[in-house]
Amino acid sequence: MRNTGDERACVIALDVGGTSMKGALLDRDLKFLRTVRRATPRRSGPDAVITEIAATLRSLDRDAAERGLAVRSAGLAVPGIVDEERATAVHSVNLGWRDVPLAAVLEGTSGLPVALEHDVRAGGAAECRLGAGRGAQNVLFVPVGTGISAAVFCDGRPVRAGGYAGELGHVVVEPDGEACACGARGCLETVASAAAIAAAYGARSGRQVDGAAAVAAQLSHGDPDAQAVWDRAVEALATALASAVTLLAPEVVVLGGGLAEAGSRLLDPLRASLARRLTFQRKPELVRAALGDLAGCLGAGLSAWHAADDTRTPRRRPIPAVPTS
């Protein structure tokens, strides 16, 4: 049953990435009423990023008021290690945060109740509710882009573990492999991330490319270097996924991120390679994500509505007075 007044109610959703942030006003049905995109001022430091997030929240709040809408809550999806229970950005290499009580900081500057969520878990929640994982209770959402992460959903619930769950990109697939930024060697990210695929192709062929999409495009031209690099990445992904499937038994594995744009060039060989590794395990359906780069924003909206419907959450926080000289 909908709450009284929901026809004029909305939430703010904001998905913050290392390059840009996507914001929206969403109604109860998660329909986009207003969208904005802003650059993430990462190079200006972590405080500048927080300032820009707060400004974006306030701007969307004003937009809602101008439309006669009442903002019930704000949902914020951010990268790194995020402890949702403590509403804390534990660590983000890209944005420079460490142990920042981000929700509390933003509540103080925006006057809105803020629900903090990890960006991949937010995207995974949206895919489970609205996208390629819809109808399944046990889902593994794996976006493969500059890095590789995962969101784990077991029996319909996200697995958070204090923000540390889902680091699939740091499963070791080549024990004597290349050094990873995390300090280990041979992590999945060093082989199968978009950046790693492009770098491996450049090292092997002597031809530099902009990203993994360019390597995928060379497959149709019979480029042996592209095929070798691609096959290595597929085998690494299958190795990591086989471990995850054995431990978690997902019904569906949803593959997202830029690499999934390769479609059947990635999914077909990955399905075959994963199937060869599985014996008694539940064999998941391997599908491409359906929501694209809107998944994180929609997931942030889901978190915002969940917080708004929690009777323990106040609808709006007072904005503290600004000291004057």
Short mmCIF file of C-alpha atoms in Angstrom, two decimals:
data_model
loop_
_atom_site.label_atom_id
_atom_site.label_comp_id
_atom_site.label_asym_id
_atom_site.label_seq_id
_atom_site.Cartn_x
_atom_site.Cartn_y
_atom_site.Cartn_z
CA MET A 1 0.00 0.00 0.00
CA ARG A 2 1.31 3.46 -0.87
CA ASN A 3 1.69 6.14 1.73
CA THR A 4 -0.73 9.04 1.72
CA GLY A 5 0.65 11.88 -0.37
CA ASP A 6 2.96 9.71 -2.43
CA GLU A 7 1.65 11.27 -5.63
CA ARG A 8 3.57 14.44 -4.71
CA ALA A 9 6.48 12.70 -3.01
CA CYS A 10 9.87 11.87 -4.49
CA VAL A 11 13.39 10.96 -3.49
CA ILE A 12 16.77 12.20 -4.62
CA ALA A 13 19.16 9.61 -6.04
CA LEU A 14 22.82 10.35 -6.67
CA ASP A 15 25.41 7.96 -8.08
CA VAL A 16 28.95 9.29 -7.63
CA GLY A 17 31.75 7.99 -9.81
CA GLY A 18 35.38 8.92 -10.17
CA THR A 19 34.68 10.98 -13.29
CA SER A 20 31.06 12.09 -13.04
CA MET A 21 27.97 11.91 -10.88
CA LYS A 22 24.44 11.13 -12.03
CA GLY A 23 21.55 12.54 -10.05
CA ALA A 24 17.78 12.30 -10.32
CA LEU A 25 14.42 12.92 -8.74
CA LEU A 26 12.52 9.62 -8.66
CA ASP A 27 8.88 8.98 -7.86
CA ARG A 28 7.58 5.96 -5.97
CA ASP A 29 7.66 3.86 -9.16
CA LEU A 30 11.29 4.91 -9.75
CA LYS A 31 10.28 7.00 -12.72
CA PHE A 32 12.80 9.74 -13.53
CA LEU A 33 11.24 13.16 -12.94
CA ARG A 34 14.49 15.12 -13.35
CA THR A 35 18.05 14.12 -14.15
CA VAL A 36 21.37 15.92 -13.82
CA ARG A 37 24.99 15.05 -14.59
CA ARG A 38 27.93 16.83 -13.06
CA ALA A 39 31.67 16.33 -13.12
CA THR A 40 33.25 14.82 -10.02
CA PRO A 41 36.05 17.22 -8.98
CA ARG A 42 38.31 14.36 -7.93
CA ARG A 43 41.54 16.17 -8.73
CA SER A 44 40.58 18.99 -6.35
CA GLY A 45 40.62 16.61 -3.37
CA PRO A 46 38.13 14.69 -1.21
CA ASP A 47 36.65 17.77 0.45
CA ALA A 48 35.85 19.29 -2.94
CA VAL A 49 33.99 16.10 -3.92
CA ILE A 50 31.88 16.25 -0.76
CA THR A 51 31.13 19.92 -1.39
CA GLU A 52 29.98 19.14 -4.94
CA ILE A 53 27.80 16.26 -3.75
CA ALA A 54 26.14 18.53 -1.19
CA ALA A 55 25.59 21.22 -3.83
CA THR A 56 23.99 18.68 -6.17
CA LEU A 57 21.66 17.42 -3.43
CA ARG A 58 20.58 20.99 -2.63
CA SER A 59 20.06 21.76 -6.32
CA LEU A 60 17.83 18.72 -6.80
CA ASP A 61 15.95 19.61 -3.61
CA ARG A 62 15.22 23.07 -5.06
CA ASP A 63 14.13 21.51 -8.35
CA ALA A 64 11.69 19.32 -6.46
CA ALA A 65 10.23 22.30 -4.58
CA GLU A 66 9.77 24.22 -7.84
CA ARG A 67 7.76 21.26 -9.18
CA GLY A 68 5.62 21.10 -6.08
CA LEU A 69 7.25 17.86 -4.93
CA ALA A 70 8.22 16.88 -1.41
CA VAL A 71 11.59 15.15 -1.08
CA ARG A 72 11.29 12.28 1.41
CA SER A 73 14.95 11.22 1.49
CA ALA A 74 18.17 11.13 -0.52
CA GLY A 75 20.06 8.02 -1.59
CA LEU A 76 23.78 8.24 -2.32
CA ALA A 77 25.84 5.54 -4.06
CA VAL A 78 29.62 5.88 -3.86
CA PRO A 79 32.62 3.69 -4.79
CA GLY A 80 35.22 2.09 -2.54
CA ILE A 81 34.60 0.24 0.71
CA VAL A 82 31.31 1.43 2.15
CA ASP A 83 29.86 0.39 5.50
CA GLU A 84 26.15 1.03 5.04
CA GLU A 85 25.28 0.13 8.61
CA ARG A 86 27.59 2.87 9.95
CA ALA A 87 26.82 5.16 6.99
CA THR A 88 30.56 5.53 6.50
CA ALA A 89 32.81 5.72 3.45
CA VAL A 90 35.54 3.47 4.85
CA HIS A 91 38.04 3.83 2.02
CA SER A 92 38.05 5.05 -1.57
CA VAL A 93 41.26 5.17 -3.54
CA ASN A 94 39.67 7.13 -6.39
CA LEU A 95 38.03 9.79 -4.24
CA GLY A 96 40.53 9.94 -1.38
CA TRP A 97 38.12 9.17 1.46
CA ARG A 98 39.03 7.25 4.59
CA ASP A 99 36.57 6.64 7.45
CA VAL A 100 34.32 9.56 6.49
CA PRO A 101 30.86 9.58 8.17
CA LEU A 102 29.54 10.67 4.82
CA ALA A 103 25.80 10.44 5.46
CA ALA A 104 26.04 12.55 8.62
CA VAL A 105 28.23 15.14 6.90
CA LEU A 106 25.81 15.51 4.00
CA GLU A 107 22.75 15.54 6.24
CA GLY A 108 24.30 18.50 8.03
CA THR A 109 24.96 20.45 4.84
CA SER A 110 21.83 19.56 2.86
CA GLY A 111 19.17 19.22 5.55
CA LEU A 112 18.04 15.93 3.99
CA PRO A 113 18.14 12.45 5.49
CA VAL A 114 20.76 10.56 3.47
CA ALA A 115 20.97 6.80 2.90
CA LEU A 116 24.50 5.74 1.96
CA GLU A 117 25.07 2.75 -0.35
CA HIS A 118 27.98 1.13 -2.15
CA ASP A 119 27.74 1.87 -5.86
CA VAL A 120 28.00 -1.75 -7.01
CA ARG A 121 25.53 -3.02 -4.41
CA ALA A 122 23.19 -0.22 -5.43
CA GLY A 123 23.49 -1.21 -9.09
CA GLY A 124 23.04 -4.86 -8.20
CA ALA A 125 19.91 -4.10 -6.18
CA ALA A 126 18.44 -2.27 -9.16
CA GLU A 127 19.26 -5.15 -11.51
CA CYS A 128 17.62 -7.58 -9.04
CA ARG A 129 14.50 -5.47 -8.66
CA LEU A 130 14.09 -4.04 -12.15
CA GLY A 131 16.61 -5.58 -14.53
CA ALA A 132 18.33 -8.76 -15.59
CA GLY A 133 18.16 -10.43 -12.15
CA ARG A 134 14.47 -9.77 -11.64
CA GLY A 135 12.65 -12.70 -10.03
CA ALA A 136 15.78 -14.40 -8.67
CA GLN A 137 16.65 -14.57 -4.97
CA ASN A 138 20.34 -15.45 -5.37
CA VAL A 139 22.20 -13.16 -7.73
CA LEU A 140 25.80 -12.19 -8.40
CA PHE A 141 26.14 -8.82 -10.12
CA VAL A 142 29.58 -8.32 -11.67
CA PRO A 143 30.39 -5.01 -13.39
CA VAL A 144 33.63 -5.21 -15.37
CA GLY A 145 35.12 -1.86 -16.28
CA THR A 146 38.25 -0.03 -15.19
CA GLY A 147 38.09 -2.34 -12.18
CA ILE A 148 36.07 -5.43 -11.27
CA SER A 149 33.77 -5.79 -8.32
CA ALA A 150 30.67 -7.75 -7.40
CA ALA A 151 27.45 -7.44 -5.44
CA VAL A 152 26.21 -10.58 -3.75
CA PHE A 153 22.53 -11.21 -3.03
CA CYS A 154 21.64 -14.35 -1.07
CA ASP A 155 18.03 -15.30 -0.36
CA GLY A 156 17.00 -11.85 -1.52
CA ARG A 157 19.32 -9.96 0.81
CA PRO A 158 22.56 -8.12 0.03
CA VAL A 159 25.73 -9.48 1.63
CA ARG A 160 27.68 -6.50 3.01
CA ALA A 161 30.12 -7.76 5.67
CA GLY A 162 30.95 -4.28 6.88
CA GLY A 163 31.54 -3.12 3.32
CA TYR A 164 34.17 -5.73 2.44
CA ALA A 165 32.01 -8.26 0.60
CA GLY A 166 32.14 -8.59 -3.17
CA GLU A 167 35.77 -7.83 -4.01
CA LEU A 168 35.82 -10.32 -6.88
CA GLY A 169 38.46 -8.30 -8.71
CA HIS A 170 41.00 -9.28 -6.07
CA VAL A 171 40.51 -13.02 -6.32
CA VAL A 172 43.91 -14.35 -7.43
CA VAL A 173 43.66 -16.09 -10.80
CA GLU A 174 47.36 -16.10 -11.76
CA PRO A 175 49.47 -16.68 -8.59
CA ASP A 176 52.69 -15.61 -10.31
CA GLY A 177 51.00 -12.86 -12.28
CA GLU A 178 51.39 -9.12 -12.43
CA ALA A 179 51.44 -6.91 -9.37
CA CYS A 180 48.06 -5.46 -8.45
CA ALA A 181 47.47 -2.03 -6.94
CA CYS A 182 46.08 -3.78 -3.86
CA GLY A 183 49.52 -5.25 -3.09
CA ALA A 184 48.86 -8.82 -4.23
CA ARG A 185 49.87 -10.45 -7.50
CA GLY A 186 47.74 -11.98 -10.24
CA CYS A 187 44.40 -10.54 -9.14
CA LEU A 188 41.52 -10.83 -11.60
CA GLU A 189 41.70 -7.08 -12.22
CA THR A 190 45.27 -7.42 -13.55
CA VAL A 191 44.02 -9.73 -16.30
CA ALA A 192 40.36 -9.10 -17.11
CA SER A 193 39.55 -5.47 -16.35
CA ALA A 194 39.07 -3.18 -19.32
CA ALA A 195 42.32 -1.37 -18.50
CA ALA A 196 44.25 -4.63 -18.19
CA ILE A 197 42.93 -5.95 -21.52
CA ALA A 198 43.93 -2.76 -23.33
CA ALA A 199 47.38 -2.75 -21.70
CA ALA A 200 47.98 -6.43 -22.49
CA TYR A 201 47.01 -5.93 -26.11
CA GLY A 202 49.35 -2.95 -26.42
CA ALA A 203 52.24 -4.89 -24.88
CA ARG A 204 51.65 -7.91 -27.12
CA SER A 205 50.93 -6.17 -30.43
CA GLY A 206 52.91 -2.96 -30.05
CA ARG A 207 49.75 -1.03 -30.93
CA GLN A 208 48.16 1.12 -28.25
CA VAL A 209 44.36 1.20 -27.99
CA ASP A 210 41.96 3.33 -25.98
CA GLY A 211 40.23 0.47 -24.17
CA ALA A 212 38.88 -3.06 -24.18
CA ALA A 213 36.19 -2.17 -26.73
CA ALA A 214 38.90 -1.56 -29.30
CA VAL A 215 40.39 -4.98 -28.57
CA ALA A 216 36.95 -6.62 -28.90
CA ALA A 217 36.49 -4.90 -32.26
CA GLN A 218 39.68 -6.54 -33.53
CA LEU A 219 38.28 -10.01 -32.88
CA SER A 220 36.05 -9.82 -35.96
CA HIS A 221 39.14 -9.03 -38.05
CA GLY A 222 40.89 -12.19 -36.94
CA ASP A 223 43.58 -10.34 -35.02
CA PRO A 224 45.57 -13.11 -33.23
CA ASP A 225 46.91 -10.75 -30.57
CA ALA A 226 43.40 -9.57 -29.73
CA GLN A 227 42.17 -13.16 -29.60
CA ALA A 228 44.97 -14.25 -27.26
CA VAL A 229 44.39 -11.34 -24.87
CA TRP A 230 40.63 -11.84 -24.97
CA ASP A 231 40.87 -15.58 -24.34
CA ARG A 232 43.14 -15.00 -21.34
CA ALA A 233 40.66 -12.52 -19.87
CA VAL A 234 37.73 -14.88 -20.41
CA GLU A 235 39.56 -17.76 -18.73
CA ALA A 236 40.45 -15.55 -15.78
CA LEU A 237 36.85 -14.42 -15.39
CA ALA A 238 35.63 -18.02 -15.59
CA THR A 239 38.12 -19.08 -12.92
CA ALA A 240 36.97 -16.38 -10.49
CA LEU A 241 33.29 -16.94 -11.24
CA ALA A 242 33.65 -20.69 -10.70
CA SER A 243 34.89 -20.03 -7.16
CA ALA A 244 32.06 -17.58 -6.52
CA VAL A 245 29.45 -19.97 -7.90
CA THR A 246 30.79 -22.81 -5.74
CA LEU A 247 30.61 -20.68 -2.59
CA LEU A 248 27.41 -18.72 -3.22
CA ALA A 249 25.30 -20.79 -5.65
CA PRO A 250 23.70 -17.88 -7.50
CA GLU A 251 20.78 -18.56 -9.80
CA VAL A 252 21.85 -15.72 -12.06
CA VAL A 253 25.17 -14.01 -12.76
CA VAL A 254 24.56 -10.54 -14.20
CA LEU A 255 27.53 -9.16 -16.08
CA GLY A 256 27.68 -5.40 -16.42
CA GLY A 257 30.13 -2.58 -16.99
CA GLY A 258 31.87 -1.58 -20.17
CA LEU A 259 33.18 -5.05 -20.99
CA ALA A 260 29.64 -6.45 -21.14
CA GLU A 261 29.00 -4.16 -24.10
CA ALA A 262 30.88 -6.76 -26.15
CA GLY A 263 27.76 -8.92 -25.86
CA SER A 264 28.06 -12.41 -27.28
CA ARG A 265 31.79 -11.97 -27.91
CA LEU A 266 32.20 -12.08 -24.16
CA LEU A 267 29.16 -13.98 -22.92
CA ASP A 268 29.33 -16.99 -25.25
CA PRO A 269 32.94 -18.03 -24.52
CA LEU A 270 32.52 -17.13 -20.84
CA ARG A 271 29.45 -19.38 -20.54
CA ALA A 272 31.35 -22.25 -22.13
CA SER A 273 34.45 -21.76 -20.00
CA LEU A 274 32.44 -21.51 -16.78
CA ALA A 275 30.41 -24.62 -17.65
CA ARG A 276 33.63 -26.64 -18.08
CA ARG A 277 34.65 -25.76 -14.54
CA LEU A 278 31.38 -26.73 -12.84
CA THR A 279 30.41 -30.28 -11.88
CA PHE A 280 27.86 -30.64 -9.06
CA GLN A 281 27.31 -26.90 -8.50
CA ARG A 282 24.12 -25.09 -9.37
CA LYS A 283 24.75 -23.79 -12.87
CA PRO A 284 23.70 -20.15 -13.03
CA GLU A 285 22.24 -18.31 -15.96
CA LEU A 286 24.84 -15.84 -17.23
CA VAL A 287 23.22 -12.70 -18.61
CA ARG A 288 24.10 -9.17 -19.58
CA ALA A 289 22.97 -6.33 -17.32
CA ALA A 290 19.83 -4.53 -18.48
CA LEU A 291 20.02 -1.09 -16.86
CA GLY A 292 23.37 0.19 -18.12
CA ASP A 293 24.82 3.23 -16.37
CA LEU A 294 21.47 4.05 -14.75
CA ALA A 295 21.69 1.06 -12.39
CA GLY A 296 23.60 2.89 -9.66
CA CYS A 297 21.22 5.85 -9.67
CA LEU A 298 18.16 3.59 -9.55
CA GLY A 299 19.74 1.61 -6.73
CA ALA A 300 20.37 4.81 -4.80
CA GLY A 301 16.70 5.62 -5.31
CA LEU A 302 15.70 2.24 -3.90
CA SER A 303 17.81 2.94 -0.80
CA ALA A 304 16.25 6.37 -0.45
CA TRP A 305 12.70 5.01 -0.58
CA HIS A 306 13.61 2.27 1.91
CA ALA A 307 14.94 4.91 4.30
CA ALA A 308 11.89 7.13 3.74
CA ASP A 309 9.54 4.27 4.58
CA ASP A 310 11.43 3.44 7.76
CA THR A 311 9.42 5.14 10.48
CA ARG A 312 12.62 5.65 12.45
CA THR A 313 13.96 8.01 9.76
CA PRO A 314 12.94 11.67 10.11
CA ARG A 315 11.70 13.21 6.88
CA ARG A 316 14.02 16.19 6.99
CA ARG A 317 16.90 17.34 9.14
CA PRO A 318 17.37 20.97 10.17
CA ILE A 319 20.15 22.77 8.34
CA PRO A 320 22.62 24.14 10.90
CA ALA A 321 23.16 27.86 11.01
CA VAL A 322 26.13 29.13 9.04
CA PRO A 323 28.52 31.15 11.24
CA THR A 324 28.90 34.74 10.15
CA SER A 325 31.80 37.05 10.80
#
